[in-house]
Short mmCIF file of C-alpha atoms and ligand atoms in Angstrom, two decimals:
data_model
loop_
_atom_site.label_atom_id
_atom_site.label_comp_id
_atom_site.label_asym_id
_atom_site.label_seq_id
_atom_site.Cartn_x
_atom_site.Cartn_y
_atom_site.Cartn_z
CA MET N 1 81.55 77.30 170.67
CA MET N 2 81.41 80.66 168.93
CA LYS N 3 82.52 79.99 165.38
CA LEU N 4 83.82 82.28 162.70
CA SER N 5 82.23 81.70 159.29
CA LYS N 6 84.21 80.51 156.29
CA PHE N 7 84.33 83.93 154.64
CA SER N 8 84.80 87.00 156.79
CA ILE N 9 85.93 90.55 156.24
CA GLY N 10 87.52 92.79 158.82
CA VAL N 11 86.35 96.35 158.44
CA GLY N 12 87.39 99.46 160.30
CA ASP N 13 85.12 102.35 161.09
CA ARG N 14 87.34 104.86 162.86
CA PHE N 15 84.70 107.50 163.42
CA GLY N 16 81.80 105.12 163.98
CA HIS N 17 79.59 106.45 161.19
CA GLN N 18 79.83 103.86 158.39
CA ALA N 19 78.75 100.55 159.92
CA LYS N 20 75.53 100.53 157.92
CA ALA N 21 77.24 101.31 154.62
CA GLN N 22 79.80 98.58 155.34
CA LEU N 23 77.17 96.04 156.26
CA LYS N 24 75.39 96.84 152.99
CA ALA N 25 78.46 95.54 151.14
CA CYS N 26 78.06 92.19 152.96
CA ILE N 27 74.37 92.18 152.04
CA LEU N 28 75.35 92.67 148.39
CA ALA N 29 77.67 89.66 148.71
CA GLY N 30 74.69 87.66 149.94
CA HIS N 31 72.71 88.74 146.89
CA ALA N 32 75.59 87.58 144.71
CA GLY N 33 75.37 84.16 146.36
CA ILE N 34 78.10 84.19 149.00
CA ASP N 35 77.94 84.75 152.75
CA VAL N 36 80.65 87.11 153.95
CA VAL N 37 80.36 88.09 157.61
CA PRO N 38 81.63 91.42 158.93
CA VAL N 39 84.10 91.83 161.77
CA TRP N 40 84.52 95.40 162.96
CA ASN N 41 88.10 95.87 164.04
CA LYS N 42 89.76 98.78 165.81
CA SER N 43 93.10 98.67 167.54
CA ASN N 44 94.11 100.23 170.82
CA ARG N 45 96.26 102.72 168.92
CA GLU N 46 93.28 103.83 166.82
CA HIS N 47 91.05 104.20 169.88
CA THR N 48 93.72 106.27 171.58
CA ILE N 49 94.29 108.56 168.59
CA ILE N 50 90.55 109.08 168.03
CA GLY N 51 89.66 109.19 171.71
CA SER N 52 87.02 106.46 171.45
CA GLU N 53 86.14 103.37 173.48
CA PRO N 54 85.57 99.81 172.20
CA SER N 55 81.94 99.98 173.33
CA SER N 56 81.29 102.61 170.62
CA VAL N 57 82.31 100.16 167.89
CA ARG N 58 79.89 97.55 169.18
CA ALA N 59 77.09 100.09 169.54
CA ALA N 60 77.52 101.34 165.96
CA ALA N 61 77.70 97.80 164.57
CA ALA N 62 74.70 96.62 166.58
CA ALA N 63 72.63 99.56 165.36
CA ALA N 64 73.51 98.77 161.73
CA VAL N 65 72.73 95.08 162.20
CA LYS N 66 69.34 95.94 163.64
CA GLU N 67 68.47 98.54 161.06
CA LEU N 68 69.37 96.38 158.08
CA GLY N 69 67.95 93.16 159.53
CA TRP N 70 71.25 91.27 159.26
CA THR N 71 70.73 87.72 160.54
CA LEU N 72 74.16 86.16 160.01
CA PRO N 73 76.91 86.39 162.64
CA TRP N 74 78.98 89.56 163.12
CA PHE N 75 81.83 90.33 165.47
CA CYS N 76 83.86 93.10 167.10
CA ASP N 77 87.60 92.56 167.03
CA ALA N 78 90.01 93.75 169.70
CA ASP N 79 92.65 94.29 167.06
CA HIS N 80 96.32 93.72 167.88
CA ILE N 81 95.92 93.55 171.64
CA ASN N 82 98.52 92.41 174.12
CA LEU N 83 98.53 91.57 177.81
CA THR N 84 98.29 95.21 178.88
CA THR N 85 95.98 96.67 176.24
CA VAL N 86 93.42 93.84 176.23
CA VAL N 87 91.56 94.98 179.34
CA ARG N 88 89.45 97.78 177.87
CA PHE N 89 88.22 95.42 175.11
CA LEU N 90 87.00 92.58 177.30
CA ASP N 91 83.39 93.73 177.64
CA SER N 92 82.72 94.87 174.10
CA CYS N 93 84.60 92.42 171.91
CA ASP N 94 84.04 88.82 170.90
CA PHE N 95 87.01 88.48 168.58
CA PHE N 96 90.54 88.97 169.91
CA THR N 97 93.58 89.45 167.70
CA ILE N 98 96.34 88.36 170.03
CA ASP N 99 99.45 90.13 168.77
CA VAL N 100 102.71 88.57 169.83
CA ALA N 101 104.94 89.82 167.02
CA ASP N 102 107.08 91.78 169.49
CA SER N 103 107.91 88.58 171.36
CA ILE N 104 109.28 86.75 168.33
CA GLY N 105 112.95 86.00 168.90
CA LYS N 106 112.76 86.33 172.68
CA ALA N 107 114.13 83.17 174.23
CA ALA N 108 111.84 80.70 175.95
CA GLU N 109 113.30 78.61 178.73
CA ARG N 110 115.71 75.99 177.45
CA SER N 111 113.72 73.21 179.10
CA SER N 112 110.49 74.16 177.35
CA ILE N 113 112.24 74.30 173.98
CA ASP N 114 113.73 70.85 174.56
CA ALA N 115 110.37 69.51 175.71
CA PHE N 116 108.67 70.89 172.59
CA VAL N 117 111.20 69.31 170.26
CA LYS N 118 110.90 66.00 172.10
CA ARG N 119 107.11 66.08 172.01
CA HIS N 120 107.09 66.67 168.24
CA PRO N 121 109.36 64.16 166.48
CA GLU N 122 106.81 64.21 163.61
CA LEU N 123 107.90 67.76 162.80
CA ALA N 124 111.45 66.76 161.89
CA GLY N 125 112.19 65.28 158.50
CA ASP N 126 110.30 65.23 155.22
CA ILE N 127 106.81 66.48 155.70
CA TRP N 128 104.19 65.77 153.11
CA LEU N 129 101.72 68.59 152.62
CA GLU N 130 98.83 66.76 151.08
CA GLY N 131 96.83 69.77 149.93
CA ALA N 132 99.74 71.33 148.08
CA GLY N 133 100.99 67.99 146.75
CA ARG N 134 104.42 68.93 148.01
CA ARG N 135 107.02 67.94 150.50
CA ILE N 136 108.77 70.37 152.80
CA GLU N 137 111.88 69.46 154.71
CA ILE N 138 112.41 70.41 158.33
CA SER N 139 115.78 69.38 159.73
CA SER N 140 116.11 68.78 163.48
CA GLU N 141 118.30 71.89 163.60
CA LEU N 142 115.58 73.95 161.93
CA LEU N 143 112.97 72.55 164.30
CA ALA N 144 115.02 73.50 167.36
CA LYS N 145 115.88 76.90 165.90
CA THR N 146 112.25 77.64 165.03
CA ALA N 147 111.10 76.54 168.47
CA SER N 148 113.57 78.85 170.15
CA LYS N 149 112.50 81.72 167.88
CA PHE N 150 108.73 81.38 168.36
CA LEU N 151 108.00 79.41 171.52
CA PHE N 152 108.17 82.38 173.87
CA ALA N 153 105.78 84.33 171.61
CA VAL N 154 103.33 81.43 171.57
CA GLN N 155 103.52 81.12 175.36
CA GLU N 156 102.76 84.83 175.53
CA ALA N 157 99.75 84.25 173.26
CA GLY N 158 98.67 81.56 175.72
CA SER N 159 98.80 84.00 178.64
CA ILE N 160 96.74 86.57 176.74
CA TYR N 161 94.27 83.93 175.58
CA ARG N 162 93.75 82.69 179.15
CA LYS N 163 93.23 86.23 180.38
CA VAL N 164 90.43 86.70 177.84
CA GLU N 165 89.00 83.26 178.57
CA ALA N 166 88.91 83.97 182.29
CA ALA N 167 86.88 87.11 181.64
CA LYS N 168 84.58 85.92 178.87
CA GLY N 169 84.34 82.15 179.31
CA LYS N 170 85.50 79.26 177.19
CA GLY N 171 84.15 79.22 173.66
CA ALA N 172 82.58 82.65 174.05
CA PHE N 173 84.93 84.44 171.65
CA ILE N 174 87.06 83.97 168.55
CA ALA N 175 90.82 83.84 169.03
CA GLU N 176 93.24 85.00 166.37
CA VAL N 177 97.01 84.90 166.79
CA SER N 178 98.87 87.53 164.77
CA MET N 179 102.57 87.72 163.97
CA ASP N 180 102.34 90.00 160.98
CA GLU N 181 103.80 93.19 162.38
CA THR N 182 107.41 92.10 162.18
CA ASP N 183 110.23 92.33 159.65
CA ALA N 184 110.74 88.77 158.48
CA ALA N 185 108.02 86.72 156.79
CA GLN N 186 107.28 83.33 158.31
CA THR N 187 107.76 80.32 156.09
CA PRO N 188 105.13 77.57 155.76
CA ALA N 189 107.43 75.27 157.79
CA GLU N 190 107.59 77.85 160.57
CA LEU N 191 103.82 78.24 160.41
CA LEU N 192 103.34 74.50 160.91
CA ILE N 193 105.67 74.51 163.92
CA ILE N 194 103.98 77.61 165.36
CA LEU N 195 100.57 75.94 165.03
CA ALA N 196 101.81 72.84 166.84
CA ALA N 197 102.97 75.11 169.67
CA ILE N 198 99.65 76.99 169.68
CA ALA N 199 97.82 73.67 170.01
CA ASP N 200 100.15 72.70 172.88
CA GLU N 201 99.23 75.98 174.60
CA GLY N 202 95.56 75.03 174.34
CA ILE N 203 94.56 78.04 172.26
CA PRO N 204 91.54 77.17 170.07
CA VAL N 205 92.79 79.49 167.34
CA GLN N 206 90.36 80.12 164.47
CA THR N 207 92.48 82.54 162.48
CA ILE N 208 96.21 82.93 162.19
CA ALA N 209 97.89 85.99 160.72
CA PRO N 210 101.44 85.27 159.60
CA LYS N 211 103.62 87.84 157.95
CA PHE N 212 103.71 87.11 154.24
CA SER N 213 106.59 88.09 152.01
CA GLY N 214 106.31 91.37 150.13
CA ARG N 215 105.28 94.77 151.39
CA PHE N 216 101.78 95.46 152.73
CA ASN N 217 101.80 99.23 152.82
CA LYS N 218 98.76 101.04 154.15
CA GLY N 219 96.00 101.68 151.67
CA VAL N 220 97.97 100.96 148.51
CA ASP N 221 98.68 97.87 146.44
CA TYR N 222 100.94 94.94 147.28
CA VAL N 223 104.62 95.44 146.53
CA GLY N 224 106.27 92.15 145.74
CA ASP N 225 106.08 89.07 143.59
CA ALA N 226 102.41 88.04 143.31
CA GLU N 227 103.31 84.58 142.08
CA GLN N 228 105.58 83.96 145.03
CA PHE N 229 102.81 85.17 147.31
CA SER N 230 100.41 82.72 145.72
CA ASN N 231 102.84 79.84 146.21
CA GLU N 232 103.43 80.84 149.83
CA MET N 233 99.72 81.15 150.55
CA GLU N 234 99.00 77.69 149.16
CA LEU N 235 101.73 76.13 151.27
CA ASP N 236 100.42 78.00 154.31
CA MET N 237 96.92 76.66 153.68
CA ALA N 238 98.33 73.15 153.30
CA ALA N 239 100.28 73.58 156.56
CA ILE N 240 97.08 74.69 158.29
CA GLN N 241 95.21 71.63 157.00
CA ARG N 242 97.93 69.39 158.32
CA ALA N 243 98.00 71.15 161.70
CA VAL N 244 94.22 70.85 162.05
CA ALA N 245 94.39 67.13 161.30
CA SER N 246 97.43 66.46 163.51
CA TYR N 247 96.88 68.68 166.54
CA GLY N 248 93.13 68.93 166.96
CA LEU N 249 92.93 72.66 166.23
CA PRO N 250 89.48 73.97 165.23
CA ALA N 251 88.44 72.63 161.82
CA ASN N 252 87.57 76.13 160.60
CA LEU N 253 91.07 77.48 161.28
CA LYS N 254 92.02 79.77 158.39
CA LEU N 255 94.48 82.44 157.37
CA SER N 256 93.87 86.01 158.36
CA VAL N 257 95.33 88.37 155.80
CA HIS N 258 96.15 91.69 157.43
CA SER N 259 96.06 93.45 154.15
CA GLY N 260 96.64 97.06 155.19
CA SER N 261 93.82 97.41 152.63
CA ASP N 262 93.82 97.42 148.86
CA LYS N 263 96.16 94.57 147.93
CA PHE N 264 94.39 94.29 144.57
CA SER N 265 97.18 92.47 142.74
CA ILE N 266 97.11 89.47 145.11
CA TYR N 267 93.32 89.21 145.39
CA PRO N 268 93.12 86.78 142.43
CA ALA N 269 95.69 84.53 144.15
CA ILE N 270 93.74 84.59 147.42
CA ASN N 271 90.55 83.66 145.59
CA ALA N 272 92.24 80.86 143.64
CA SER N 273 93.91 79.37 146.75
CA MET N 274 90.64 79.39 148.68
CA LYS N 275 88.97 77.51 145.85
CA LYS N 276 91.83 75.03 145.57
CA PHE N 277 91.75 74.25 149.30
CA SER N 278 87.98 74.62 149.80
CA THR N 279 88.73 76.99 152.60
CA GLY N 280 88.07 80.59 153.50
CA VAL N 281 90.13 83.54 154.66
CA HIS N 282 89.62 86.42 157.00
CA LEU N 283 90.51 89.51 155.00
CA LYS N 284 91.35 92.37 157.30
CA THR N 285 91.02 95.86 155.86
CA ALA N 286 90.57 98.97 157.92
CA GLY N 287 91.87 102.42 157.24
CA THR N 288 90.55 102.95 153.76
CA ASN N 289 87.07 103.38 155.16
CA TRP N 290 88.13 106.76 156.46
CA LEU N 291 89.52 107.60 153.01
CA GLU N 292 86.11 106.82 151.53
CA GLU N 293 84.68 109.35 153.96
CA LEU N 294 87.14 111.93 152.66
CA ILE N 295 86.37 111.01 149.05
CA GLY N 296 82.66 111.38 149.80
CA LEU N 297 83.20 114.80 151.41
CA ALA N 298 85.26 115.95 148.44
CA GLU N 299 82.68 114.60 146.02
CA ALA N 300 79.95 116.49 147.86
CA GLY N 301 81.71 119.79 147.09
CA GLY N 302 81.05 122.97 149.08
CA ASP N 303 81.94 122.70 152.79
CA GLY N 304 82.81 119.01 152.36
CA LEU N 305 85.41 119.69 149.69
CA ALA N 306 86.75 122.65 151.67
CA LEU N 307 87.22 120.47 154.74
CA ALA N 308 88.90 117.71 152.73
CA LYS N 309 91.39 120.32 151.46
CA GLU N 310 91.93 121.67 154.96
CA ILE N 311 92.63 118.14 156.23
CA TYR N 312 95.17 117.62 153.45
CA ALA N 313 96.96 120.88 154.28
CA GLU N 314 97.10 119.95 157.98
CA ALA N 315 98.28 116.42 157.22
CA LEU N 316 101.05 117.81 155.03
CA ALA N 317 102.10 120.29 157.71
CA HIS N 318 102.31 117.47 160.27
CA ALA N 319 103.55 114.75 157.94
CA ASP N 320 106.51 113.74 160.13
CA GLU N 321 104.41 113.33 163.24
CA LEU N 322 101.63 111.45 161.41
CA CYS N 323 103.95 109.13 159.53
CA ALA N 324 106.24 108.19 162.42
CA PRO N 325 104.07 105.46 164.00
CA TYR N 326 103.51 103.91 160.57
CA ALA N 327 107.04 104.27 159.19
CA THR N 328 107.45 100.58 158.37
CA VAL N 329 104.17 100.30 156.48
CA ILE N 330 104.16 103.37 154.25
CA ASP N 331 106.30 104.49 151.31
CA ILE N 332 105.55 108.12 150.62
CA ASP N 333 107.45 110.00 147.94
CA ARG N 334 107.40 113.52 149.39
CA ALA N 335 108.25 115.02 146.00
CA LYS N 336 104.93 113.70 144.70
CA LEU N 337 102.87 115.48 147.34
CA PRO N 338 101.11 118.54 145.89
CA THR N 339 101.34 121.85 147.78
CA PRO N 340 98.26 123.00 149.74
CA GLN N 341 97.99 125.95 147.32
CA GLU N 342 97.76 123.54 144.41
CA VAL N 343 95.17 121.37 146.16
CA ASN N 344 93.14 124.45 147.07
CA ARG N 345 92.56 125.05 143.37
CA TRP N 346 91.31 121.47 142.81
CA SER N 347 87.76 120.62 141.82
CA SER N 348 85.87 117.77 143.51
CA GLU N 349 86.84 115.57 140.61
CA GLN N 350 90.54 116.40 140.90
CA PHE N 351 90.55 115.67 144.63
CA THR N 352 88.65 112.39 144.37
CA THR N 353 90.62 111.05 141.41
CA ALA N 354 93.94 111.81 143.14
CA LEU N 355 92.79 110.02 146.30
CA ARG N 356 90.65 107.15 144.97
CA HIS N 357 92.60 103.93 144.50
CA ASP N 358 91.96 103.30 140.84
CA PRO N 359 95.22 101.79 139.57
CA HIS N 360 94.18 102.53 135.98
CA SER N 361 93.68 106.22 136.58
CA ARG N 362 96.57 108.54 135.73
CA ALA N 363 95.41 111.03 138.33
CA TYR N 364 95.69 108.51 141.21
CA ASN N 365 98.44 109.62 143.61
CA PRO N 366 99.58 106.85 146.00
CA SER N 367 101.77 109.23 148.02
CA LEU N 368 98.86 111.56 148.70
CA ARG N 369 96.68 108.56 149.50
CA GLN N 370 99.12 107.15 152.05
CA LEU N 371 99.60 110.52 153.73
CA LEU N 372 95.86 110.97 154.13
CA HIS N 373 95.56 107.35 155.23
CA VAL N 374 97.69 108.06 158.28
CA GLY N 375 96.14 111.51 158.61
CA PHE N 376 92.97 110.44 160.42
CA LYS N 377 94.36 112.11 163.52
CA VAL N 378 93.75 115.47 161.83
CA ALA N 379 90.05 114.64 161.42
CA ALA N 380 89.95 113.38 164.99
CA ARG N 381 91.26 116.76 166.17
CA LEU N 382 88.52 118.53 164.22
CA GLY N 383 86.01 116.57 166.29
CA GLY N 384 82.43 117.79 165.87
CA ARG N 385 83.23 119.80 162.76
CA TYR N 386 84.29 116.64 160.95
CA LEU N 387 81.46 114.52 162.31
CA SER N 388 78.72 117.00 161.47
CA LEU N 389 79.92 117.16 157.87
CA LEU N 390 79.92 113.35 157.76
CA GLU N 391 76.32 113.44 158.86
CA ALA N 392 75.34 116.18 156.45
CA ASN N 393 76.84 114.25 153.53
CA GLU N 394 75.86 110.77 154.61
CA ALA N 395 74.32 109.65 151.31
CA VAL N 396 77.30 110.39 149.08
CA ILE N 397 79.78 109.01 151.64
CA ALA N 398 77.78 105.81 152.20
CA LYS N 399 77.66 105.18 148.48
CA ASN N 400 81.46 105.41 148.28
CA VAL N 401 81.95 103.20 151.36
CA THR N 402 79.64 100.43 150.13
CA GLU N 403 80.87 100.52 146.57
CA ASN N 404 84.54 100.45 147.58
CA LEU N 405 84.14 97.58 150.01
CA TYR N 406 82.01 95.49 147.71
CA ALA N 407 83.46 96.12 144.26
CA ARG N 408 87.14 96.50 145.15
CA HIS N 409 87.46 93.98 148.00
CA ILE N 410 84.61 91.54 148.58
CA ALA N 411 83.89 90.77 144.93
CA PRO N 412 87.46 90.08 143.79
CA VAL N 413 88.48 88.17 146.93
CA PHE N 414 85.38 86.13 147.71
CA LEU N 415 83.56 85.99 144.37
CA GLY N 416 86.59 86.09 142.12
CA SER N 417 85.09 88.76 139.91
CA TYR N 418 86.23 92.24 139.06
CA GLU N 419 85.10 95.79 138.99
CA ASP N 420 83.55 95.80 135.52
CA SER N 421 81.42 92.73 136.10
CA THR N 422 80.46 93.80 139.59
CA ALA N 423 79.49 97.33 138.67
CA GLN N 424 76.19 96.01 137.41
CA ALA N 425 75.66 93.78 140.44
CA LEU N 426 76.24 96.83 142.58
CA GLN N 427 73.55 98.76 140.73
CA THR N 428 70.90 96.06 140.78
CA GLY N 429 72.01 94.68 144.14
CA GLY N 430 72.07 98.18 145.60
CA GLU N 431 68.49 98.71 144.57
CA ALA N 432 67.48 95.33 145.96
CA ALA N 433 69.27 96.13 149.21
CA GLY N 434 67.40 99.39 149.38
CA LYS N 435 64.07 97.74 148.70
CA SER N 436 64.30 94.80 151.04
CA HIS N 437 65.46 96.85 153.98
ZN1 LIG W 1 97.89 93.37 161.41
#
């Protein structure tokens, strides 16, 4: 059976030019003593906006793997697919994020809810979560209520899973079930019940993406109570351990954190919980890769900086249109957005420090960052003009992509270390990466 490694990172490469720079960050992790495997993810929405096909993601990743001599596993993720959108991904992907968030709350047939409750008397009552050293209580009412809230969604996940299995073959792909794109967070008790239902459906799920409490806005830090998050994550991990032991789900089943990128303030909690439970996570990031491209262009100066400014002006002019599909996952303060005239006077340094997510920098502007995050459509419209500048400035962009992924994400989450201590590793590791490949 195709198996996802303990530590994995979901990376997005919207324009298909950074796979090598991203893979370099995983190579640096290897040099630091930890294997983190890459999963290139791109959703149907992103493909549609950019005008790309899933085969292009696989081709770019495969080329990077070959060029850098990567020997560990790697995957391509059909991100957030459903029954209708899955088709175009079947050939090129080997990881499927089965998104059934929209089906939460739709009623399953009464008889299947009753049958589920009857089949799982062990889920009602006091449930000991060994790993967390805590008890959670699930009343029979809560069990029935949770079943009626989630059973239809899990059945839907079963239909999608079987569609993929019919095309690719059993054990030939990784299945993730995601319920993160919804309003209400799922509790650890709900997660346990959902996993029992997933096992009943016969889905060999290797990653599960619940919605956690707090806000996971695109490209900016977590908004919420980090301590509460930590508590919730530990109970979720304990619920997963129990579900694996009780329902025969794959032993490597782990949480998938759809981070929306850059949730720096909860990275220490993720690292600590993984250590406590001797488990891994799949950390999904995506859109900030395109921001690193913009930062690199701005840093390059000249035509690169000019294009970055042009993209900002366009994004600002079309802010309503660009923000609409992402309304629930961004918080932009329009008053904090500089005018295009102001930005046109900026130096490379001013542009990059406003955009780069350095929480300690006074110049960092989260509103500008979120607007540009959703503004990749503007670059897509520029087509060849954008891509040829990416190519012309490859070195400076690649440096930003690798450094961002390694120092700001991989190191704090998987190694438990921070920017200052990893800066040096990046320097020496970067050289080693250059030498050995
Ligand atoms: Zn997601």
